[in-house]
mmCIF file of C-alpha atoms and ligand atoms in Angstrom:
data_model
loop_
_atom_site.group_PDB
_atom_site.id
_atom_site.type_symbol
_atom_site.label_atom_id
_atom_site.label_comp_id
_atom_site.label_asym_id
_atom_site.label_seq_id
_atom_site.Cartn_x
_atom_site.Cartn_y
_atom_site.Cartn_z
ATOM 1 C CA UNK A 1 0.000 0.000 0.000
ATOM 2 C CA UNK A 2 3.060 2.901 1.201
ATOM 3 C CA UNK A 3 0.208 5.726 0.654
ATOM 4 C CA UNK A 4 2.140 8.858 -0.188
ATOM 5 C CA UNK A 5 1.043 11.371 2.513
ATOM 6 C CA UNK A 6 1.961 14.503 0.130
ATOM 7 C CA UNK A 7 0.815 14.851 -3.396
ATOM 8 C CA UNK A 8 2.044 17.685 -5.446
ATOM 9 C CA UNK A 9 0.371 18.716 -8.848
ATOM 10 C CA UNK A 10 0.135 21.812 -11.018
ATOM 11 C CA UNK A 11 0.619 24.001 -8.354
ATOM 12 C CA UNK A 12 -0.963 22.731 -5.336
ATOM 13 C CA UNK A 13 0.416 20.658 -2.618
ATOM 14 C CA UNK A 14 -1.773 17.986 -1.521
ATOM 15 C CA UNK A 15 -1.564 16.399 2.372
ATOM 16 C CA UNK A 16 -3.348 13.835 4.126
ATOM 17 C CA UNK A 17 -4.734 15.305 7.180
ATOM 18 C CA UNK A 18 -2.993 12.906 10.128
ATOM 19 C CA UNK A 19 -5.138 15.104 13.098
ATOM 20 C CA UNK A 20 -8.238 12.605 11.493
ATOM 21 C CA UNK A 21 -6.933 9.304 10.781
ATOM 22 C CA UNK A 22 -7.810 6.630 10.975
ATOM 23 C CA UNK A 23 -11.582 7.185 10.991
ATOM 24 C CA UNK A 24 -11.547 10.277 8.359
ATOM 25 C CA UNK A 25 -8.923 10.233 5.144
ATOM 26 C CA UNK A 26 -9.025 13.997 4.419
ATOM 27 C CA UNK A 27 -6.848 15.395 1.640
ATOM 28 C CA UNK A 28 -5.841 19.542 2.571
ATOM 29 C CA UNK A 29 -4.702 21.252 -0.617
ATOM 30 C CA UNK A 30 -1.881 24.324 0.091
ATOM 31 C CA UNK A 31 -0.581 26.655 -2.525
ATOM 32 C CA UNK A 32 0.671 28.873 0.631
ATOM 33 C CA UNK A 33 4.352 28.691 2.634
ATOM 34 C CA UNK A 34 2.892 30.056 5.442
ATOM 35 C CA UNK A 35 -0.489 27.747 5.199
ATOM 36 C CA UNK A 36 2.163 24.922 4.933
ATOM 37 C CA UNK A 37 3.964 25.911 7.693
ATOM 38 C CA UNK A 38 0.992 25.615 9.859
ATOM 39 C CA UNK A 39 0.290 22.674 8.651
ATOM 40 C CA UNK A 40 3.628 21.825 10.186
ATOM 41 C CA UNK A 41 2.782 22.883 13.568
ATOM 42 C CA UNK A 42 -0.434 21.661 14.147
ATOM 43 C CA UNK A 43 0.690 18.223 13.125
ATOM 44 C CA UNK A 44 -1.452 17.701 9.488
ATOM 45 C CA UNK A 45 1.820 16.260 8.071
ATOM 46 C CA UNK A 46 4.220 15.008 10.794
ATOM 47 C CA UNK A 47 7.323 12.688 10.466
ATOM 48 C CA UNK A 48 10.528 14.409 10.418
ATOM 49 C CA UNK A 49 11.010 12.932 6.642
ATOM 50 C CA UNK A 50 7.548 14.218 5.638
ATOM 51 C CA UNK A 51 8.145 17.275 7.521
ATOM 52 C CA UNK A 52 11.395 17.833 5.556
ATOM 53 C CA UNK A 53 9.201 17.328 2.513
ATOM 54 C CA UNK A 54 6.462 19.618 3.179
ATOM 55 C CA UNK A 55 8.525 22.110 4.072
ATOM 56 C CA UNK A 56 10.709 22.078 0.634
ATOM 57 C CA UNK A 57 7.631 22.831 -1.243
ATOM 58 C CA UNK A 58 6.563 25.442 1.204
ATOM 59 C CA UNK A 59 9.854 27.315 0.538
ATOM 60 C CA UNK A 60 9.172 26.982 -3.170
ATOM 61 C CA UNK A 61 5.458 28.001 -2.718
ATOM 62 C CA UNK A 62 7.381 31.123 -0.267
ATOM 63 C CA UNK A 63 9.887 31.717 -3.230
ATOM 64 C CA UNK A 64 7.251 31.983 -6.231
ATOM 65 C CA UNK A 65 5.555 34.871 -4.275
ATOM 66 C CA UNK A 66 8.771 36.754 -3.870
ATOM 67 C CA UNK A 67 8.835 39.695 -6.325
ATOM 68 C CA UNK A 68 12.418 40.696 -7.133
ATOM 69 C CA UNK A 69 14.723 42.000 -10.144
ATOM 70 C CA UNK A 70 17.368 40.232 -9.021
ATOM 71 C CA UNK A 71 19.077 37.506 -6.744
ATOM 72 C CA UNK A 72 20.395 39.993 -4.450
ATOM 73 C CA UNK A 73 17.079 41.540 -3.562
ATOM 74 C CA UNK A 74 15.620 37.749 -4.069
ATOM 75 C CA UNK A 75 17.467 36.020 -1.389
ATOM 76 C CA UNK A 76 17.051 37.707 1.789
ATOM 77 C CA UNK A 77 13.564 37.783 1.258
ATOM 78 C CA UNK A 78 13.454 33.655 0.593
ATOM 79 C CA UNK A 79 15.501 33.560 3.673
ATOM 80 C CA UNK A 80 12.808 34.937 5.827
ATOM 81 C CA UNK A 81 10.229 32.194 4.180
ATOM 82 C CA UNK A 82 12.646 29.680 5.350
ATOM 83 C CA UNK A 83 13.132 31.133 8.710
ATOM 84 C CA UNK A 84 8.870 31.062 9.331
ATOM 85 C CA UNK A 85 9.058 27.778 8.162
ATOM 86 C CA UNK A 86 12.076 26.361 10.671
ATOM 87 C CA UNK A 87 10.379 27.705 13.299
ATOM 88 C CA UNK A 88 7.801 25.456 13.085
ATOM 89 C CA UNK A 89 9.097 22.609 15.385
ATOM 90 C CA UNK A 90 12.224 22.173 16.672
ATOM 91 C CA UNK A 91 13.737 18.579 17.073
ATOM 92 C CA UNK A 92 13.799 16.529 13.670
ATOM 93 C CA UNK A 93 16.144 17.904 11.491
ATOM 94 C CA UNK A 94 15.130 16.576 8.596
ATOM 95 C CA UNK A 95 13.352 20.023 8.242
ATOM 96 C CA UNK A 96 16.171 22.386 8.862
ATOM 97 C CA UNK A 97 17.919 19.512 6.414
ATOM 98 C CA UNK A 98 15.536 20.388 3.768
ATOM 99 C CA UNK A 99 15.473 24.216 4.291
ATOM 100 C CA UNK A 100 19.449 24.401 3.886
ATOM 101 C CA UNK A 101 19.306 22.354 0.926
ATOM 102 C CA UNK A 102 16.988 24.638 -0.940
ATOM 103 C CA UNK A 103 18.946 27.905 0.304
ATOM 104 C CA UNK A 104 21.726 25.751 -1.276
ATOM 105 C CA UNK A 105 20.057 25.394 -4.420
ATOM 106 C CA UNK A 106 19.033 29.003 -4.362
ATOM 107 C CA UNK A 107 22.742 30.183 -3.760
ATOM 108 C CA UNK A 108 24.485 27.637 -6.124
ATOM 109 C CA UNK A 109 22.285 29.169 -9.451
ATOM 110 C CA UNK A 110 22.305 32.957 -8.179
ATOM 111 C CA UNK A 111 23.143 33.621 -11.189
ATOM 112 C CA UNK A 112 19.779 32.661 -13.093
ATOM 113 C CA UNK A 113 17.076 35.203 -13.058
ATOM 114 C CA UNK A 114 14.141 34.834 -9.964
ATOM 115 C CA UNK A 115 11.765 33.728 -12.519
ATOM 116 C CA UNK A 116 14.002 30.577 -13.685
ATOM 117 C CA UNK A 117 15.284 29.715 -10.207
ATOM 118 C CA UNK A 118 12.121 29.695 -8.537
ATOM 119 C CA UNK A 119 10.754 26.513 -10.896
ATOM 120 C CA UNK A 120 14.146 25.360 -10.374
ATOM 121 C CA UNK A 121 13.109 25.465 -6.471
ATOM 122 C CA UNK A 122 10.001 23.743 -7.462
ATOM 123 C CA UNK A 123 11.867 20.966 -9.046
ATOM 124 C CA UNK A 124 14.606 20.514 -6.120
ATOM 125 C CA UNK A 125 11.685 20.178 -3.349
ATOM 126 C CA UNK A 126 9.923 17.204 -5.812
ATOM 127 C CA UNK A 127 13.555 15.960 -5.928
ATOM 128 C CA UNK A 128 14.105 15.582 -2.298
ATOM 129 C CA UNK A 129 10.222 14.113 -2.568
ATOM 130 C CA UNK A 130 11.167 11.225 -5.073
ATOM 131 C CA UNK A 131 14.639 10.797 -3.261
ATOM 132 C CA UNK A 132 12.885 10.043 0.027
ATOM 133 C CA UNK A 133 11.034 7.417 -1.330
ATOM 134 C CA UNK A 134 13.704 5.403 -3.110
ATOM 135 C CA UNK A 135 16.069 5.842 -0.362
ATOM 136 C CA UNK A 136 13.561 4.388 2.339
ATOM 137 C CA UNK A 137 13.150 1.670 -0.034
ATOM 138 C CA UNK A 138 16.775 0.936 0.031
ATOM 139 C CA UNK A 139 16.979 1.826 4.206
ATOM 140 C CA UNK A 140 14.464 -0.952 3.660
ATOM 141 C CA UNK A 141 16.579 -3.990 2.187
ATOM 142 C CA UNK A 142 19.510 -3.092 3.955
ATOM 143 C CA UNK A 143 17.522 -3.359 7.782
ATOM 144 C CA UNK A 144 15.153 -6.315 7.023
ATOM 145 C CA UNK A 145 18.487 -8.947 6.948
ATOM 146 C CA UNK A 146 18.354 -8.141 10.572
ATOM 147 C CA UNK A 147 15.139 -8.864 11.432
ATOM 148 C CA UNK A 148 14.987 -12.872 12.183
ATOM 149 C CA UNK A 149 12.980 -15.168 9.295
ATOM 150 C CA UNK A 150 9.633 -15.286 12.088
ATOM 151 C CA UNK A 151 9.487 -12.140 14.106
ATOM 152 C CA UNK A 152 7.430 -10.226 16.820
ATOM 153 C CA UNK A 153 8.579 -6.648 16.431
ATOM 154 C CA UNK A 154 7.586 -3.746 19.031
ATOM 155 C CA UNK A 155 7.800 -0.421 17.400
ATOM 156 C CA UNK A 156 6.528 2.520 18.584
ATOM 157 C CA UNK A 157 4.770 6.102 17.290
ATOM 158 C CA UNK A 158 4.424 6.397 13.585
ATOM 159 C CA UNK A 159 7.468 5.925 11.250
ATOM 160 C CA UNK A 160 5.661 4.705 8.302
ATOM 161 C CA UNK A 161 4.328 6.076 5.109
ATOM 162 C CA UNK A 162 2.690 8.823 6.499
ATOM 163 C CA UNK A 163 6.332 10.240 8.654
ATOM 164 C CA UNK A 164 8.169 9.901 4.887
ATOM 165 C CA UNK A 165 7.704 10.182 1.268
ATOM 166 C CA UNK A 166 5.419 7.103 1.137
ATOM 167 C CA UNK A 167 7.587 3.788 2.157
ATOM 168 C CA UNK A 168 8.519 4.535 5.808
ATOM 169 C CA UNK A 169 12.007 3.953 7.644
ATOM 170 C CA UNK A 170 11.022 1.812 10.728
ATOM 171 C CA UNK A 171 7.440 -0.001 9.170
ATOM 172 C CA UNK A 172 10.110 0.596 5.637
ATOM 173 C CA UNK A 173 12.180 -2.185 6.857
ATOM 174 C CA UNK A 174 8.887 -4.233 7.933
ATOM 175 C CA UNK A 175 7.597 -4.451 4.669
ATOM 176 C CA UNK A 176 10.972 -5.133 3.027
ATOM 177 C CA UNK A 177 11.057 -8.180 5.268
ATOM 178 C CA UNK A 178 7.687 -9.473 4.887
ATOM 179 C CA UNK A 179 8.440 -8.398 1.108
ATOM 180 C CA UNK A 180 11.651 -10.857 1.972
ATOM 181 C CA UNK A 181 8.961 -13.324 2.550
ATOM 182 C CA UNK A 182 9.652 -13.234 6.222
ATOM 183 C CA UNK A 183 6.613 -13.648 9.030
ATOM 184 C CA UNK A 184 7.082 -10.949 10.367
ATOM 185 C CA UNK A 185 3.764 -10.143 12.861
ATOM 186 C CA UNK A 186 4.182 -6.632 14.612
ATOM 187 C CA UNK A 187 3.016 -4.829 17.959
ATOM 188 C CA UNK A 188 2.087 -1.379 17.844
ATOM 189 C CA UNK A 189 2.558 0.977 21.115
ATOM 190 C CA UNK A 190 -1.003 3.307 20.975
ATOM 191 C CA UNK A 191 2.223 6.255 21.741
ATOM 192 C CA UNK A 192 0.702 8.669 23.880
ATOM 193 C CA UNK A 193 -0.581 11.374 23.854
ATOM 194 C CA UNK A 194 -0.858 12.296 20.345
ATOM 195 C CA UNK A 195 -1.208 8.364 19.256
ATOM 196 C CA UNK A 196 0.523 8.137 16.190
ATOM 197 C CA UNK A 197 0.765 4.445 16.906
ATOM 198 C CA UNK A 198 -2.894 3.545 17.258
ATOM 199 C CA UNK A 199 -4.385 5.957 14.902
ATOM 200 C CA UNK A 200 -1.828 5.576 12.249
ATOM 201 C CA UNK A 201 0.944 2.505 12.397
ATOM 202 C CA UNK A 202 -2.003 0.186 13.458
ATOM 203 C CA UNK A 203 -4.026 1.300 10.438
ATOM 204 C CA UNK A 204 -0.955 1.289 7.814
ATOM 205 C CA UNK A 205 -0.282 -2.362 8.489
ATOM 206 C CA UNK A 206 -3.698 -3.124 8.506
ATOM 207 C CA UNK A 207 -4.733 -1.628 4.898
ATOM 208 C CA UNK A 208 -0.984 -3.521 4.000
ATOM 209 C CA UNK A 209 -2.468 -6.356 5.504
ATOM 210 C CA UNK A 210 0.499 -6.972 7.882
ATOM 211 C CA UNK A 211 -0.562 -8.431 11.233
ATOM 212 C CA UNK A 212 -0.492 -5.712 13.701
ATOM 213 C CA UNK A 213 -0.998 -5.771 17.291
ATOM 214 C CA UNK A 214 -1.853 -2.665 19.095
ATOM 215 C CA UNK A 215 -1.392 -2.479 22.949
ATOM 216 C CA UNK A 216 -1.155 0.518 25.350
ATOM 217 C CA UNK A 217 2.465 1.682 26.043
ATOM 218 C CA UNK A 218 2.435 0.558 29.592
ATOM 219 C CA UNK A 219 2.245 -2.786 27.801
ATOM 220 C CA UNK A 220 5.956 -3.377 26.331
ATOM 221 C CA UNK A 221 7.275 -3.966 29.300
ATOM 222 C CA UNK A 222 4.807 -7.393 30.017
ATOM 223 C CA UNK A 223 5.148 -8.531 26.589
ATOM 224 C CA UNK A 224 9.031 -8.797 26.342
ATOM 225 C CA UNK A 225 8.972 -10.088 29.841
ATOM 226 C CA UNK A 226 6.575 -13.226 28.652
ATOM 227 C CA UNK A 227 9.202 -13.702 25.594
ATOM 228 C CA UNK A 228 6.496 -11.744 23.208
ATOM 229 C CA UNK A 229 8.915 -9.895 21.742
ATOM 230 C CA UNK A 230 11.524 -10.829 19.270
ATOM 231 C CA UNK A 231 12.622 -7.124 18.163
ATOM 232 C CA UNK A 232 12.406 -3.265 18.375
ATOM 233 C CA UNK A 233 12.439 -1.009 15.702
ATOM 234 C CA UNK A 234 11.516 2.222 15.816
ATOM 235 C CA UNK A 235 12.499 5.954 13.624
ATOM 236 C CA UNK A 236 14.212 8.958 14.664
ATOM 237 C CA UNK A 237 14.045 12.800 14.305
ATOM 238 C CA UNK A 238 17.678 13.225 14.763
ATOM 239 C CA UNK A 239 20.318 11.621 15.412
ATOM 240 C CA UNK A 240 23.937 12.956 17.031
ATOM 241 C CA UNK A 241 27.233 12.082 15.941
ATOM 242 C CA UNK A 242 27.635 9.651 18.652
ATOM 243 C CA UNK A 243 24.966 7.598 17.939
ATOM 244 C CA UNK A 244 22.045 9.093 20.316
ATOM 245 C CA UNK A 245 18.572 9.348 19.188
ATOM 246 C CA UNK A 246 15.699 11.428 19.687
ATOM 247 C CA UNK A 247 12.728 10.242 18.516
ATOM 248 C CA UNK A 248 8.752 9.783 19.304
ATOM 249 C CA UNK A 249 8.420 10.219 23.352
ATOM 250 C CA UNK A 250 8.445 6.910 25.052
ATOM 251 C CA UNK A 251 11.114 5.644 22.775
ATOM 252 C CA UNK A 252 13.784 5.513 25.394
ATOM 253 C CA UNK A 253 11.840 3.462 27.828
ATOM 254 C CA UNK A 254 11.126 0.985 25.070
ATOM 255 C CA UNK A 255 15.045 1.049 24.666
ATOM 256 C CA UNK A 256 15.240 0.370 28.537
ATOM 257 C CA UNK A 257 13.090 -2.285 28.500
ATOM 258 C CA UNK A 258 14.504 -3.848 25.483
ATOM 259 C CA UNK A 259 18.218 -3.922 27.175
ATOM 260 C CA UNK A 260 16.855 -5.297 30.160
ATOM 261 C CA UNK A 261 15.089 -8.334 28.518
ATOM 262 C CA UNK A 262 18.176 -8.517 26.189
ATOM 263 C CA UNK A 263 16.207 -7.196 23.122
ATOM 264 C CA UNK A 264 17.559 -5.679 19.330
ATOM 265 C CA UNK A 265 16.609 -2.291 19.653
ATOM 266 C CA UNK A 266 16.898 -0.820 16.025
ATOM 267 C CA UNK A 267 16.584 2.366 14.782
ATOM 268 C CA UNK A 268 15.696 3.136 11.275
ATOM 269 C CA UNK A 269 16.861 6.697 9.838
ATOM 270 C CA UNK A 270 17.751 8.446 6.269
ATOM 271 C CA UNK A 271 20.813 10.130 6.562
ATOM 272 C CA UNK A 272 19.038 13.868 6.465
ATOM 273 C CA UNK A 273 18.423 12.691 9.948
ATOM 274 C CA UNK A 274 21.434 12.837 10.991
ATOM 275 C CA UNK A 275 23.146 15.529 12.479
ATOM 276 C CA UNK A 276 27.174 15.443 13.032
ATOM 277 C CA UNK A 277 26.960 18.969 13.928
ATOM 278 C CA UNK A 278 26.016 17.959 17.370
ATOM 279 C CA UNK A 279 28.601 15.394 19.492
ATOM 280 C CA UNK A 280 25.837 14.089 21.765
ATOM 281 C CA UNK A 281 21.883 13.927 22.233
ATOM 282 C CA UNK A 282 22.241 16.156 25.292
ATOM 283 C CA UNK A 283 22.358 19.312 22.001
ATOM 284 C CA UNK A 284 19.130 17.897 20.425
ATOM 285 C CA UNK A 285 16.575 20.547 21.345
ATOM 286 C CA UNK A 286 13.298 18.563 22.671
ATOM 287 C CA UNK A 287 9.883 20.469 21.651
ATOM 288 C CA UNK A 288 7.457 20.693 23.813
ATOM 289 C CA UNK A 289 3.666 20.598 22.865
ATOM 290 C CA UNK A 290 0.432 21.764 23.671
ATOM 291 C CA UNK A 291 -0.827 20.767 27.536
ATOM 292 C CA UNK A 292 -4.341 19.868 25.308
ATOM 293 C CA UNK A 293 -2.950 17.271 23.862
ATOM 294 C CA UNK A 294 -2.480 15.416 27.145
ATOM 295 C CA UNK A 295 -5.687 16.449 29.459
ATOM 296 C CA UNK A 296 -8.028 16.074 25.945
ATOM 297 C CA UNK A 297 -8.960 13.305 23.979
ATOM 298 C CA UNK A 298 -10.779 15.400 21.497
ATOM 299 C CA UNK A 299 -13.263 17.505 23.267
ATOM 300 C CA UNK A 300 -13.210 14.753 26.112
ATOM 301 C CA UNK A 301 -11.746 16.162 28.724
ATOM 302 C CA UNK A 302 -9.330 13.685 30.637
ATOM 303 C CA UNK A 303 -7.473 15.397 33.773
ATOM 304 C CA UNK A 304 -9.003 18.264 36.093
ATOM 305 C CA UNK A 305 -8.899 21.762 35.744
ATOM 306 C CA UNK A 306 -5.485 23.383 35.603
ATOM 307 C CA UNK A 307 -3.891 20.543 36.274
ATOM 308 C CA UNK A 308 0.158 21.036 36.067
ATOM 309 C CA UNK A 309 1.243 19.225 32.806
ATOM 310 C CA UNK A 310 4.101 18.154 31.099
ATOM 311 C CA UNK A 311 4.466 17.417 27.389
ATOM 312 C CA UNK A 312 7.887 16.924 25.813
ATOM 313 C CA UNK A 313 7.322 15.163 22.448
ATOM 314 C CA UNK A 314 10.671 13.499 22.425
ATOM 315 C CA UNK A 315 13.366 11.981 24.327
ATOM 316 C CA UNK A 316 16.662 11.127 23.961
ATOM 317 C CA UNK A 317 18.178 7.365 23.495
ATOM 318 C CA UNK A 318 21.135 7.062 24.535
ATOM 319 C CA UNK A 319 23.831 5.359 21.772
ATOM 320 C CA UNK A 320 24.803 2.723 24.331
ATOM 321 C CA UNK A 321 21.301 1.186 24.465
ATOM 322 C CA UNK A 322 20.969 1.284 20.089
ATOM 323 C CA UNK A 323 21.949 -2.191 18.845
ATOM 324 C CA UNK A 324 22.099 -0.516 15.371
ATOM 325 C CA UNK A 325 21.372 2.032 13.329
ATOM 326 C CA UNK A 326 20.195 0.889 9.725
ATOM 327 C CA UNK A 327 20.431 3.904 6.962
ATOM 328 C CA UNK A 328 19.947 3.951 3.044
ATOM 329 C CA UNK A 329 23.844 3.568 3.257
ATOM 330 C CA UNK A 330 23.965 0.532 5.242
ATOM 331 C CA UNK A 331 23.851 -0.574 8.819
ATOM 332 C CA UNK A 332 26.175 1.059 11.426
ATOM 333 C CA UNK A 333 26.788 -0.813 14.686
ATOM 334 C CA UNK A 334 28.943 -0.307 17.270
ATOM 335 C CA UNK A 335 31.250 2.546 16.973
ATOM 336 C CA UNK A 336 28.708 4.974 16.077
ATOM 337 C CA UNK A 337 31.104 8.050 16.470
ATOM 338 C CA UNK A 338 33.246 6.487 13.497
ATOM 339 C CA UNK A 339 30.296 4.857 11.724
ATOM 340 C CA UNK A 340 28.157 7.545 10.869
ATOM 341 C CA UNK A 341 30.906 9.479 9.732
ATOM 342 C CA UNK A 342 32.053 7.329 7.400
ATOM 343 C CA UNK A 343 28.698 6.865 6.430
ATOM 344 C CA UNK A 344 28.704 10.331 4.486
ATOM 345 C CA UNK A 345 32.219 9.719 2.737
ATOM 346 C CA UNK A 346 29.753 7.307 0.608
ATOM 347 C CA UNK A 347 28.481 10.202 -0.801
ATOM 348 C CA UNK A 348 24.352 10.523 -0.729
HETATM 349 C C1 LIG B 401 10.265 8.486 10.160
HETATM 350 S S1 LIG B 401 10.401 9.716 11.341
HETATM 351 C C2 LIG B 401 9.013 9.457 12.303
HETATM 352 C C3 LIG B 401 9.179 10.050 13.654
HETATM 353 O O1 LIG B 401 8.491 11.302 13.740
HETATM 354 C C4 LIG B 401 7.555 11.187 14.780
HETATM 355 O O2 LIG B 401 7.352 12.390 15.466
HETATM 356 P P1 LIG B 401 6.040 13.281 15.139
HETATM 357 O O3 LIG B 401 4.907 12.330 14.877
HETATM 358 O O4 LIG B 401 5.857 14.116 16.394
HETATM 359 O O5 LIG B 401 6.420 14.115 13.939
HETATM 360 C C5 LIG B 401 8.131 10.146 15.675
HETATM 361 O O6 LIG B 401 9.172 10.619 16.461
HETATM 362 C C6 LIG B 401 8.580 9.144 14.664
HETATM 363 O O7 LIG B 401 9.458 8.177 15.089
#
């Protein structure tokens, strides 16, 4: 199935509203950088992959609007549509990825006029579209030789179709192994509070037919402790240099758990989400959300009246509990420091 969560066509960006899954499939249409960026915020498109995605095209929506002679009165101006839309959320880089890579673009052909470098904008952000896809794909094939010929794999949150270009980096590798012709049978934590697992893992695999599980987060820990659990793989939002991961909140208990019952803990990730700009996950800026989206269920109000909240949407795994990291480059284990490193030298 891999349903591509972002569509663009003459124009107008296309995304699957993720606020409604799985009981409403709602396509928004956006032709506006700041309506994408919004989009961004309140969570319509979320996956740092898919995030990095919308917000190309919202720079190139940002640039076409941008009315200039010339490159030098073109560029500050796209540089303040690129700062609206990093400021969107902080943690997965794959967005601030994105956003350098089309001030890139925009700096390496300054010297075409605004008209011509604006569709050549357009064309870079369906470029790092179409590259997202293949390169999960490949993620994909090089992560499912780790994942045993009958497996029970825990992931957790969403990392699927919907958090990429359409193939997904942690549910990627899933369906390269069942595509493998493994039996590969998967449980789904609900991943509270914004439940990307239940509403949207749980209803990937089940319109890909894969058998999926769903259980409450407080559940992992009972499961691998009755030998329920062959595996973990999960995504990231960004990883440092040395191998630590931030990703989905509740992702670094998992890895807890899965060291203490002696677990694979996996973690699948393009290299746009990787960041060797930072030596350890302590740098990794950790966003937190809206109080709502923990005392609401909807309208239903779940916790009293003013109740003090927390609501960081992330945490931090630390490298030494990461059995390996599997990229479109190839599997790093181990020496992370070294490994991801090397890791760009094979070029992208
Ligand atoms: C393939 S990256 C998916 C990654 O993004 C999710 O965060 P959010 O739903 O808040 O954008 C989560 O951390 C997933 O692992």
């Amino acid at each position: 199935m891999s349903i591509k969560p972002i569509e663009y066509r003459d124009g107008i960006l296309r995304m699957i509203d993720q606020r409604l899954l799985p009981t409403e499939e709602t396509w928004l249409e956006y032709t506006d950088y700041r309506e994408v960026a919004e989009a961004i915020r309140s969570m319509v498109v979320r996956g740092a992959p898919a995030i990095g995605v919308a917000a190309a095209f919202g720079a190139a929506f940002g640039a076409r609007d941008i009315e200039a002679e010339n490159f030098e009165a073109f560029y500050p101006e796209f540089e303040k549509v690129c700062a609206l839309l990093a400021a969107t959320r902080p943690t997965a880089v794959n967005l601030f990825w994105a956003l350098d890579r089309m001030k890139h673009f925009a700096r390496a052909n300054a010297a075409y006029p605004p008209a011509d470098l604006k569709t050549g904008l357009l064309f870079e952000a369906m470029a790092i579209a179409d590259e997202d896809d293949r390169l999960n794909r490949t993620m994909g094939r090089h992560g499912q030789a780790l994942i045993p010929e009958q497996a029970r794999v825990l992931t957790h949150c969403n990392a699927g179709a919907l958090a990429t270009g359409g193939y997904g980096t942690a549910l990627g590798v899933i369906r390269a192994a069942v595509a493998a012709g493994k039996k590969v049978a998967v449980y789904a934590d609900e991943t509270r509070p914004f439940l990307q697992g239940s509403r949207l893992t749980a209803w990937e695999l089940q319109k890909d037919k894969i058998p999926v599980t769903l259980i409450c987060d407080n559940m992992a820990g009972y499961l691998m402790s009755k030998g329920e659990i062959d595996c973990v793989i999960v995504g990231a939002d960004r990883i440092a240099a040395n191998g630590d991961v931030a990703n989905k909140i509740g992702t670094y208990t998992v890895a807890v758990l899965a060291k203490e019952h002696g677990l694979p803990f996996y973690v699948a990730a393009p290299l746009s989400t990787i960041d060797l700009s930072i030596p350890d996950g302590s740098h990794i800026p950790i966003e937190e959300r809206d109080r709502r989206e923990v005392t609401h269920s909807g309208e239903r109000q779940l916790a009293p009246e003013g109740i003090e909240v927390r609501n960081p949407a992330f945490d931090v795994t630390p490298a030494r509990l990461v059995t390996a990291i599997i990229t479109e480059k190839g599997v790093v284990q181990g020496d992370y420091q070294s490994g991801l490193q090397a890791l760009f030298g094979k070029g992208r």
